[in-house]
JSON list of C-alpha atoms and ligand atoms in Angstrom, two decimals:
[
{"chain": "A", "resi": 165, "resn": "UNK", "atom": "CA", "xyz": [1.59, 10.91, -19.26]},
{"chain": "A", "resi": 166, "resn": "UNK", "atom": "CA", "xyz": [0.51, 12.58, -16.22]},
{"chain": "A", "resi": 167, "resn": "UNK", "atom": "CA", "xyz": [-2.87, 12.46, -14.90]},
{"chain": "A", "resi": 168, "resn": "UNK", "atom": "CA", "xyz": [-5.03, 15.23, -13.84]},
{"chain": "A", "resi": 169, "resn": "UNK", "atom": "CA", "xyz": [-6.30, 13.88, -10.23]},
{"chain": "A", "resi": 170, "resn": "UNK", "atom": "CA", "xyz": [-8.85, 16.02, -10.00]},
{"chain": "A", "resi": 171, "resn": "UNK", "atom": "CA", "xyz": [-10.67, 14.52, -12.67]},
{"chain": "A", "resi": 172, "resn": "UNK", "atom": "CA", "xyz": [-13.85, 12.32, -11.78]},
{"chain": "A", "resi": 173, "resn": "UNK", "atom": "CA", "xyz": [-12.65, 8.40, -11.55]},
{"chain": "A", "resi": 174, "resn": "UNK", "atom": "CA", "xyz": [-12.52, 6.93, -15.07]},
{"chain": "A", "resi": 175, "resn": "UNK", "atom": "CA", "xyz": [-13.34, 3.00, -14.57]},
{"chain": "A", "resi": 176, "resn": "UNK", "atom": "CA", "xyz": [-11.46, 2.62, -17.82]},
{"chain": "A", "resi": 177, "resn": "UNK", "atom": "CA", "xyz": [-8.08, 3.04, -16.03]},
{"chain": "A", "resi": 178, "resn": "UNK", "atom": "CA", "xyz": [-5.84, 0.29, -16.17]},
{"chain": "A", "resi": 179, "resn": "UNK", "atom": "CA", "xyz": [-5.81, -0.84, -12.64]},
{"chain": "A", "resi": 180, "resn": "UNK", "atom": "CA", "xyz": [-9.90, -0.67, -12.23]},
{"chain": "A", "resi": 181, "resn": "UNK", "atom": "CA", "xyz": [-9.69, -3.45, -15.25]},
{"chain": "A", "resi": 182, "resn": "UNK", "atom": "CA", "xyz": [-7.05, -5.03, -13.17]},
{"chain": "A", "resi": 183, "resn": "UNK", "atom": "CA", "xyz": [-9.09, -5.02, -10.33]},
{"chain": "A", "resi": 184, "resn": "UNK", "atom": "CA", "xyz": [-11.97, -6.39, -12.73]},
{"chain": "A", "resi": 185, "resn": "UNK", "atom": "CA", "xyz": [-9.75, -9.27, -14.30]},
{"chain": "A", "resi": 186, "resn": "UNK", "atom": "CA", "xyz": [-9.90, -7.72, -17.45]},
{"chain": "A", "resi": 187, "resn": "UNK", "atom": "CA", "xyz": [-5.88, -7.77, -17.24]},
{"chain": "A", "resi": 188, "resn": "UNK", "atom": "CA", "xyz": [-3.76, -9.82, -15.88]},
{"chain": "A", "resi": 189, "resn": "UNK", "atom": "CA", "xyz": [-1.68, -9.48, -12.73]},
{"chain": "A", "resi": 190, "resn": "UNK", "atom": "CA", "xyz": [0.14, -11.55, -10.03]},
{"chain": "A", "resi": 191, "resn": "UNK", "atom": "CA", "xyz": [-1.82, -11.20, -6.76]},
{"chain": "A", "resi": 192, "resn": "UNK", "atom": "CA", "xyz": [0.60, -10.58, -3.88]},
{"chain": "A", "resi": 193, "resn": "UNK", "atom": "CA", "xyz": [-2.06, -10.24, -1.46]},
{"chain": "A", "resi": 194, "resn": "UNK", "atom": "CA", "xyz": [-6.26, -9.13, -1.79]},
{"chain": "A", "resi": 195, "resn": "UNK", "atom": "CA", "xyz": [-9.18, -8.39, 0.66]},
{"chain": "A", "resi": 196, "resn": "UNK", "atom": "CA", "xyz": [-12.16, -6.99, 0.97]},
{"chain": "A", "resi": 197, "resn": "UNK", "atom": "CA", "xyz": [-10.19, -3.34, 1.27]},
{"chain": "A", "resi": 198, "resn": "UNK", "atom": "CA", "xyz": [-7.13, -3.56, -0.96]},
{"chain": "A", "resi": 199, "resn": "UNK", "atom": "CA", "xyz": [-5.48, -5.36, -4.14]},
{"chain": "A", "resi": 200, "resn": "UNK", "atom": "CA", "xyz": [-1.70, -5.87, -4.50]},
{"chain": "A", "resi": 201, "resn": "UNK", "atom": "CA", "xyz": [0.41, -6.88, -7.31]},
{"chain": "A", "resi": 202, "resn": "UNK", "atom": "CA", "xyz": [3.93, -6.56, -8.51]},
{"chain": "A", "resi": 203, "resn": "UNK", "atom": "CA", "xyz": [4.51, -3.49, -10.27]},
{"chain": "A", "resi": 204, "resn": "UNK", "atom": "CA", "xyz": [5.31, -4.21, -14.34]},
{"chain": "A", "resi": 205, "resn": "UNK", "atom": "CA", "xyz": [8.16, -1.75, -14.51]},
{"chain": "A", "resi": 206, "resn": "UNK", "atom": "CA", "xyz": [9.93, -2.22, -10.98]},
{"chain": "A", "resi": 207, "resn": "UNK", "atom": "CA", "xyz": [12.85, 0.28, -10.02]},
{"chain": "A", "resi": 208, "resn": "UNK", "atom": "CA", "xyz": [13.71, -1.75, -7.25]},
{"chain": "A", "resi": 209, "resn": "UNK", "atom": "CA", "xyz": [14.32, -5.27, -6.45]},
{"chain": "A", "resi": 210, "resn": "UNK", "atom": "CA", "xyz": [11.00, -5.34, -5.09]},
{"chain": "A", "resi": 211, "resn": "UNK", "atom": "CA", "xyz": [8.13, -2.57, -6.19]},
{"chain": "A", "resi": 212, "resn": "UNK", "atom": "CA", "xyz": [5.10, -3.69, -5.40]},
{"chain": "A", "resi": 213, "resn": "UNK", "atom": "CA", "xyz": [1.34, -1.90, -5.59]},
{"chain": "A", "resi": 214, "resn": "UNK", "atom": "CA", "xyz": [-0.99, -1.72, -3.29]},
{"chain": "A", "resi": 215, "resn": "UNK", "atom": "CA", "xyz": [-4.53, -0.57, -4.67]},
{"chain": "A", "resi": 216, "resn": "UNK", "atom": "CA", "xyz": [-7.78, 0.30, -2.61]},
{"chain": "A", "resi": 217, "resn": "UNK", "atom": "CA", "xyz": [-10.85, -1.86, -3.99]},
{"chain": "A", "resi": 218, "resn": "UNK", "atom": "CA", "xyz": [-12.86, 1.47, -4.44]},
{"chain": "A", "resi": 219, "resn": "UNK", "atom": "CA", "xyz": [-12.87, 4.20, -7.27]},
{"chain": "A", "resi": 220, "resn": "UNK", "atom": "CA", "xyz": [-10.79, 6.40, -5.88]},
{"chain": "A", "resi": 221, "resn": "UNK", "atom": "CA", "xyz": [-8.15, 8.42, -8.45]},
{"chain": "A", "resi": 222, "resn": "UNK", "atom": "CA", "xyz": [-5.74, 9.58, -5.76]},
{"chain": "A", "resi": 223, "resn": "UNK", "atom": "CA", "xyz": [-4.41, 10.11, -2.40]},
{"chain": "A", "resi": 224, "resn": "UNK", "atom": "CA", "xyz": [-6.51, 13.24, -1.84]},
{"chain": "A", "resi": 225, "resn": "UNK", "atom": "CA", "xyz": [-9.74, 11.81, -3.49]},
{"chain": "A", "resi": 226, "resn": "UNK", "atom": "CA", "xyz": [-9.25, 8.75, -1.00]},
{"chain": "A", "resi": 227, "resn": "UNK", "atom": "CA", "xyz": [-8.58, 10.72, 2.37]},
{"chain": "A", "resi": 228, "resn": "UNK", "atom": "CA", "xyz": [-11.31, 12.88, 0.99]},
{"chain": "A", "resi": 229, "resn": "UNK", "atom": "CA", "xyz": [-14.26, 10.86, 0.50]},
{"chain": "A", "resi": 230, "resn": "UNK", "atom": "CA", "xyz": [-13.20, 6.94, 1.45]},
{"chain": "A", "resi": 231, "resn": "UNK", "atom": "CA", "xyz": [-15.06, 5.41, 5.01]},
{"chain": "A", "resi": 232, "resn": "UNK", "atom": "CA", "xyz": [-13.12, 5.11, 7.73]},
{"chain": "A", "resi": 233, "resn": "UNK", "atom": "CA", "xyz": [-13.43, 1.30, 7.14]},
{"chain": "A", "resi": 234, "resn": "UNK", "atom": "CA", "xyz": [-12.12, 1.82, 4.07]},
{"chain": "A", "resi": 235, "resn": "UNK", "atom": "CA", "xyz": [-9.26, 3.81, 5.24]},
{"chain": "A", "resi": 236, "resn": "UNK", "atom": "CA", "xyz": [-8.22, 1.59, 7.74]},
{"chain": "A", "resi": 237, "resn": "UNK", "atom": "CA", "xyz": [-8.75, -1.83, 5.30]},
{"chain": "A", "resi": 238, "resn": "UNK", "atom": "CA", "xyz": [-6.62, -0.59, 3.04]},
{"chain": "A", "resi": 239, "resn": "UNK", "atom": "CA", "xyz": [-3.84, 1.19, 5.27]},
{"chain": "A", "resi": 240, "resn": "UNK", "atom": "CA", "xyz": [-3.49, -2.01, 7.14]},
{"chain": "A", "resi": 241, "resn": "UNK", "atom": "CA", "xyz": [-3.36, -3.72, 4.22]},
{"chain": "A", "resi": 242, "resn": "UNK", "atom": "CA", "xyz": [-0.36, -1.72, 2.77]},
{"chain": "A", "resi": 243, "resn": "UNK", "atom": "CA", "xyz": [1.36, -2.72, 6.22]},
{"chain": "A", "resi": 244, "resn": "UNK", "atom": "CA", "xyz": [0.26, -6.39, 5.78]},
{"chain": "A", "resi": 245, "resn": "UNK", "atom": "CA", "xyz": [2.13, -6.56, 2.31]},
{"chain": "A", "resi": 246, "resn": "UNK", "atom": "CA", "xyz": [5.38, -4.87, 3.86]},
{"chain": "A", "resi": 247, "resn": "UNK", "atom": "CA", "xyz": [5.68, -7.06, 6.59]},
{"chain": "A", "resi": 248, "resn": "UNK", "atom": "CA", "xyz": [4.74, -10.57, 4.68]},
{"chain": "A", "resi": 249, "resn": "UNK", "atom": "CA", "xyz": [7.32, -9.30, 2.17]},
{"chain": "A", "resi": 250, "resn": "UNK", "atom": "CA", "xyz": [9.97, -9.57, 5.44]},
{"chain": "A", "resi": 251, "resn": "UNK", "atom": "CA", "xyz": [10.29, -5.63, 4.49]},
{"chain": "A", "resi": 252, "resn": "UNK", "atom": "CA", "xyz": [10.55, -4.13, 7.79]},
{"chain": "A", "resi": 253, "resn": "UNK", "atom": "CA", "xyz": [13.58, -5.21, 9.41]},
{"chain": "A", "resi": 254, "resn": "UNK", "atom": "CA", "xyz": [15.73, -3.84, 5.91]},
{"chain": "A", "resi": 255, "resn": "UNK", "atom": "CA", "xyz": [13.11, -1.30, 5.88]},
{"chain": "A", "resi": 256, "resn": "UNK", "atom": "CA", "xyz": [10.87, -0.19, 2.66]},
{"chain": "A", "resi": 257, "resn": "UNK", "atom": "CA", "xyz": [9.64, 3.26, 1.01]},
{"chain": "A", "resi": 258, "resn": "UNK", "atom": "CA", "xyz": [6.45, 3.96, 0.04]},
{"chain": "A", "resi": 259, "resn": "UNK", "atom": "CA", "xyz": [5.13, 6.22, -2.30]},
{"chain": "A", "resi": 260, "resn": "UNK", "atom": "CA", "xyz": [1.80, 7.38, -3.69]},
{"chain": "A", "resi": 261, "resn": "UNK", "atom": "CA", "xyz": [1.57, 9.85, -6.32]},
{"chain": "A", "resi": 262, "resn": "UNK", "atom": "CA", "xyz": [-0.99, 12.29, -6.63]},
{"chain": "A", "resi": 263, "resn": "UNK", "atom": "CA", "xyz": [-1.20, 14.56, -9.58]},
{"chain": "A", "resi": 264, "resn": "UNK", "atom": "CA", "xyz": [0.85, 16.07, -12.27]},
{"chain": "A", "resi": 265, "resn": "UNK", "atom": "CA", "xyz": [3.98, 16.95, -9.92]},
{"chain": "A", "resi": 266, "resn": "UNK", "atom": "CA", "xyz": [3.99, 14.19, -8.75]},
{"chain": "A", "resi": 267, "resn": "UNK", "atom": "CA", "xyz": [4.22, 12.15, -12.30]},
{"chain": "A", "resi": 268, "resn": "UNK", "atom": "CA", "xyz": [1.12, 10.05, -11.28]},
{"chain": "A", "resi": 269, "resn": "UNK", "atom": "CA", "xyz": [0.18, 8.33, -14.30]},
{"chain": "A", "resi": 270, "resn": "UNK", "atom": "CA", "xyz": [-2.56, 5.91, -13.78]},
{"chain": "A", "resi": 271, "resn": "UNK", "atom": "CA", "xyz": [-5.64, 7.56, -12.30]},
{"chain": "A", "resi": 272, "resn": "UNK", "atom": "CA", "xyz": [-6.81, 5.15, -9.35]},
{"chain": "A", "resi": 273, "resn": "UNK", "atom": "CA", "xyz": [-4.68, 5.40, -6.01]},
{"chain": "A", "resi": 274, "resn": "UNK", "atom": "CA", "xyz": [-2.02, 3.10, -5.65]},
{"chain": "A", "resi": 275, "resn": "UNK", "atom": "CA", "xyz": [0.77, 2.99, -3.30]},
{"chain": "A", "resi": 276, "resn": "UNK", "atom": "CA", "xyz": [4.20, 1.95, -4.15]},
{"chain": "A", "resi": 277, "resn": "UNK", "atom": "CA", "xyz": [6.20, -0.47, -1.95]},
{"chain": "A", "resi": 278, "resn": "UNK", "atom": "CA", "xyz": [9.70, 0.09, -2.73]},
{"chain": "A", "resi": 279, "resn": "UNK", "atom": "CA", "xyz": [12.48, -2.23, -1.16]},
{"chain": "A", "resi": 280, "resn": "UNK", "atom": "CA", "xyz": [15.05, -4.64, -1.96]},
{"chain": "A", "resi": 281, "resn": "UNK", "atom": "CA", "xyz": [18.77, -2.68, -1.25]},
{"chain": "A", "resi": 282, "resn": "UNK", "atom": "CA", "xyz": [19.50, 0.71, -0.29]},
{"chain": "A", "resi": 283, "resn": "UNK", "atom": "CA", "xyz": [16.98, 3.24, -1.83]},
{"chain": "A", "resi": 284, "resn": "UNK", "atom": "CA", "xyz": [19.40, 6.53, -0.90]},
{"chain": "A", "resi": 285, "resn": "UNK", "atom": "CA", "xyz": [17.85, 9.81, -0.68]},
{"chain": "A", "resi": 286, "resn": "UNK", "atom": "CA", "xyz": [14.22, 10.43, -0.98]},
{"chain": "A", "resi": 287, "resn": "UNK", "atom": "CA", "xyz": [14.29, 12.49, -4.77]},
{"chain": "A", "resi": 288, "resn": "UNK", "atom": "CA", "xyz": [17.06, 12.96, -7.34]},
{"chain": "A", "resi": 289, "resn": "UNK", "atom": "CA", "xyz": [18.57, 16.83, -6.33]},
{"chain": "A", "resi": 290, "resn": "UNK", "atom": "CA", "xyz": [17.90, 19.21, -9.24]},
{"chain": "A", "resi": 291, "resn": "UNK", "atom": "CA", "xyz": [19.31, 22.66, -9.03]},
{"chain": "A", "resi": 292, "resn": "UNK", "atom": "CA", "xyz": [17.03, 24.88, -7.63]},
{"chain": "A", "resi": 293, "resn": "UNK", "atom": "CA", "xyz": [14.83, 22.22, -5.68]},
{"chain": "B", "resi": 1306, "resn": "LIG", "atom": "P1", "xyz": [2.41, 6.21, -11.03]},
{"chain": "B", "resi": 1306, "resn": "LIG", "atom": "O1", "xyz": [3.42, 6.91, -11.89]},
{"chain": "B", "resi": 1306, "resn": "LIG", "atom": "O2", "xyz": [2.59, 6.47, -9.56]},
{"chain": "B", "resi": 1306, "resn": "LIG", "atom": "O3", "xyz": [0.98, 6.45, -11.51]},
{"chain": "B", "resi": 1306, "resn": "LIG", "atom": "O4", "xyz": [2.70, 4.65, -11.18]},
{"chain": "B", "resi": 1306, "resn": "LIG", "atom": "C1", "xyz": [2.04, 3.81, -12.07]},
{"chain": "B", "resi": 1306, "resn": "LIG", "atom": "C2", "xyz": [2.76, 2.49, -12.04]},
{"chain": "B", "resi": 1306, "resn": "LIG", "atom": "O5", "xyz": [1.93, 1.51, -12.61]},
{"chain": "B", "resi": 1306, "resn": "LIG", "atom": "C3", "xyz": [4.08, 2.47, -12.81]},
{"chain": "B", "resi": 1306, "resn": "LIG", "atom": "O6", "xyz": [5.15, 2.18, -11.91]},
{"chain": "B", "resi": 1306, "resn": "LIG", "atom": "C4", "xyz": [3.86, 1.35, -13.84]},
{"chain": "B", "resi": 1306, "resn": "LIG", "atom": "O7", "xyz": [5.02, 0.58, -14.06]},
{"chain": "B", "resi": 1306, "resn": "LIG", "atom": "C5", "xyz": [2.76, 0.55, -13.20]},
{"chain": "B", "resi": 1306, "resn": "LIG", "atom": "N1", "xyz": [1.92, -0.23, -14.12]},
{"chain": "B", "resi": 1306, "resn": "LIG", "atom": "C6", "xyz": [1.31, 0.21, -15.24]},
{"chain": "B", "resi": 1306, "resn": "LIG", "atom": "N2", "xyz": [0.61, -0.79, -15.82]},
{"chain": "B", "resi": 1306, "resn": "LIG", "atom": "C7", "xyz": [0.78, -1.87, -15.03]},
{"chain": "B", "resi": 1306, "resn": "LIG", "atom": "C8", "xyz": [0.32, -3.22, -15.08]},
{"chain": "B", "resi": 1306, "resn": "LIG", "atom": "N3", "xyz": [-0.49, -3.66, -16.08]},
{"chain": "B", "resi": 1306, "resn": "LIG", "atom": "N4", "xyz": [0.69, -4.07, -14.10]},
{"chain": "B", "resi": 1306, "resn": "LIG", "atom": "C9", "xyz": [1.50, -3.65, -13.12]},
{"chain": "B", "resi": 1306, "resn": "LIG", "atom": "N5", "xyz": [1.97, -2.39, -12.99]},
{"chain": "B", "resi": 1306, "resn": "LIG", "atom": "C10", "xyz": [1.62, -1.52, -13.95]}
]
């Protein structure tokens, strides 16, 4: 279901008890700014996420109120991921959901690294979009 990302940070959201070890993942890569893992459900041959260390529930809650140290740890750290994954010659999307339009369903920010073939156009067409 999609979340409400206006909502305060809930530390019961699955990926703060991922970030806690409470449930399992695979790291891909981790610092002092930024978590990734591969994501469970993947729609593409690789989909990893990349999640900032802090409680932050989206995009807008992180550009909001996130350091500039934090910012930067974790931006850099999305690029990191991408370009230890050999991502940026084929090239990679990525995409971070924020709110109920956007179908964001877990309520701490995470941003998806999409790659792996040809992705194609940015959203499915619907008539009168
Ligand atoms: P979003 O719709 O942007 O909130 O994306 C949430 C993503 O989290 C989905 O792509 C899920 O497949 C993924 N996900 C949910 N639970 C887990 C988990 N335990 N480990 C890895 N990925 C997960």
């Amino acid at each position: 279901m999609a979340v409400d990302a206006t909502q305060p940070y809930d530390d019961q959201n699955i990926f703060a008890k991922i970030l806690r070890g409470e449930i399992p993942s695979t790291p891909v890569y981790d610092d002092e700014w930024a978590y990734a893992f591969p994501d469970i459900s993947p729609w593409a041959p690789t989909h990893i996420l990349v999640i900032p260390k802090g409680p932050y529930v989206s995009w807008d809650d992180f550009s909001a109120r996130a350091s500039d140290a934090e910012i930067a740890g974790f931006v850099r750290a999305v690029g990191h991921v991408a370009r230890a994954a050999g991502l940026v010659e084929p090239g990679y999307r990525l995409i971070a959901n924020a709110g109920p339009h956007s179908h964001q369903e877990v309520p701490h920010l995470h941003v998806h690294i999409l790659a792996g073939r040809a992705l194609g156009p940015m959203l499915v067409q619907h008539d009168g979009a």
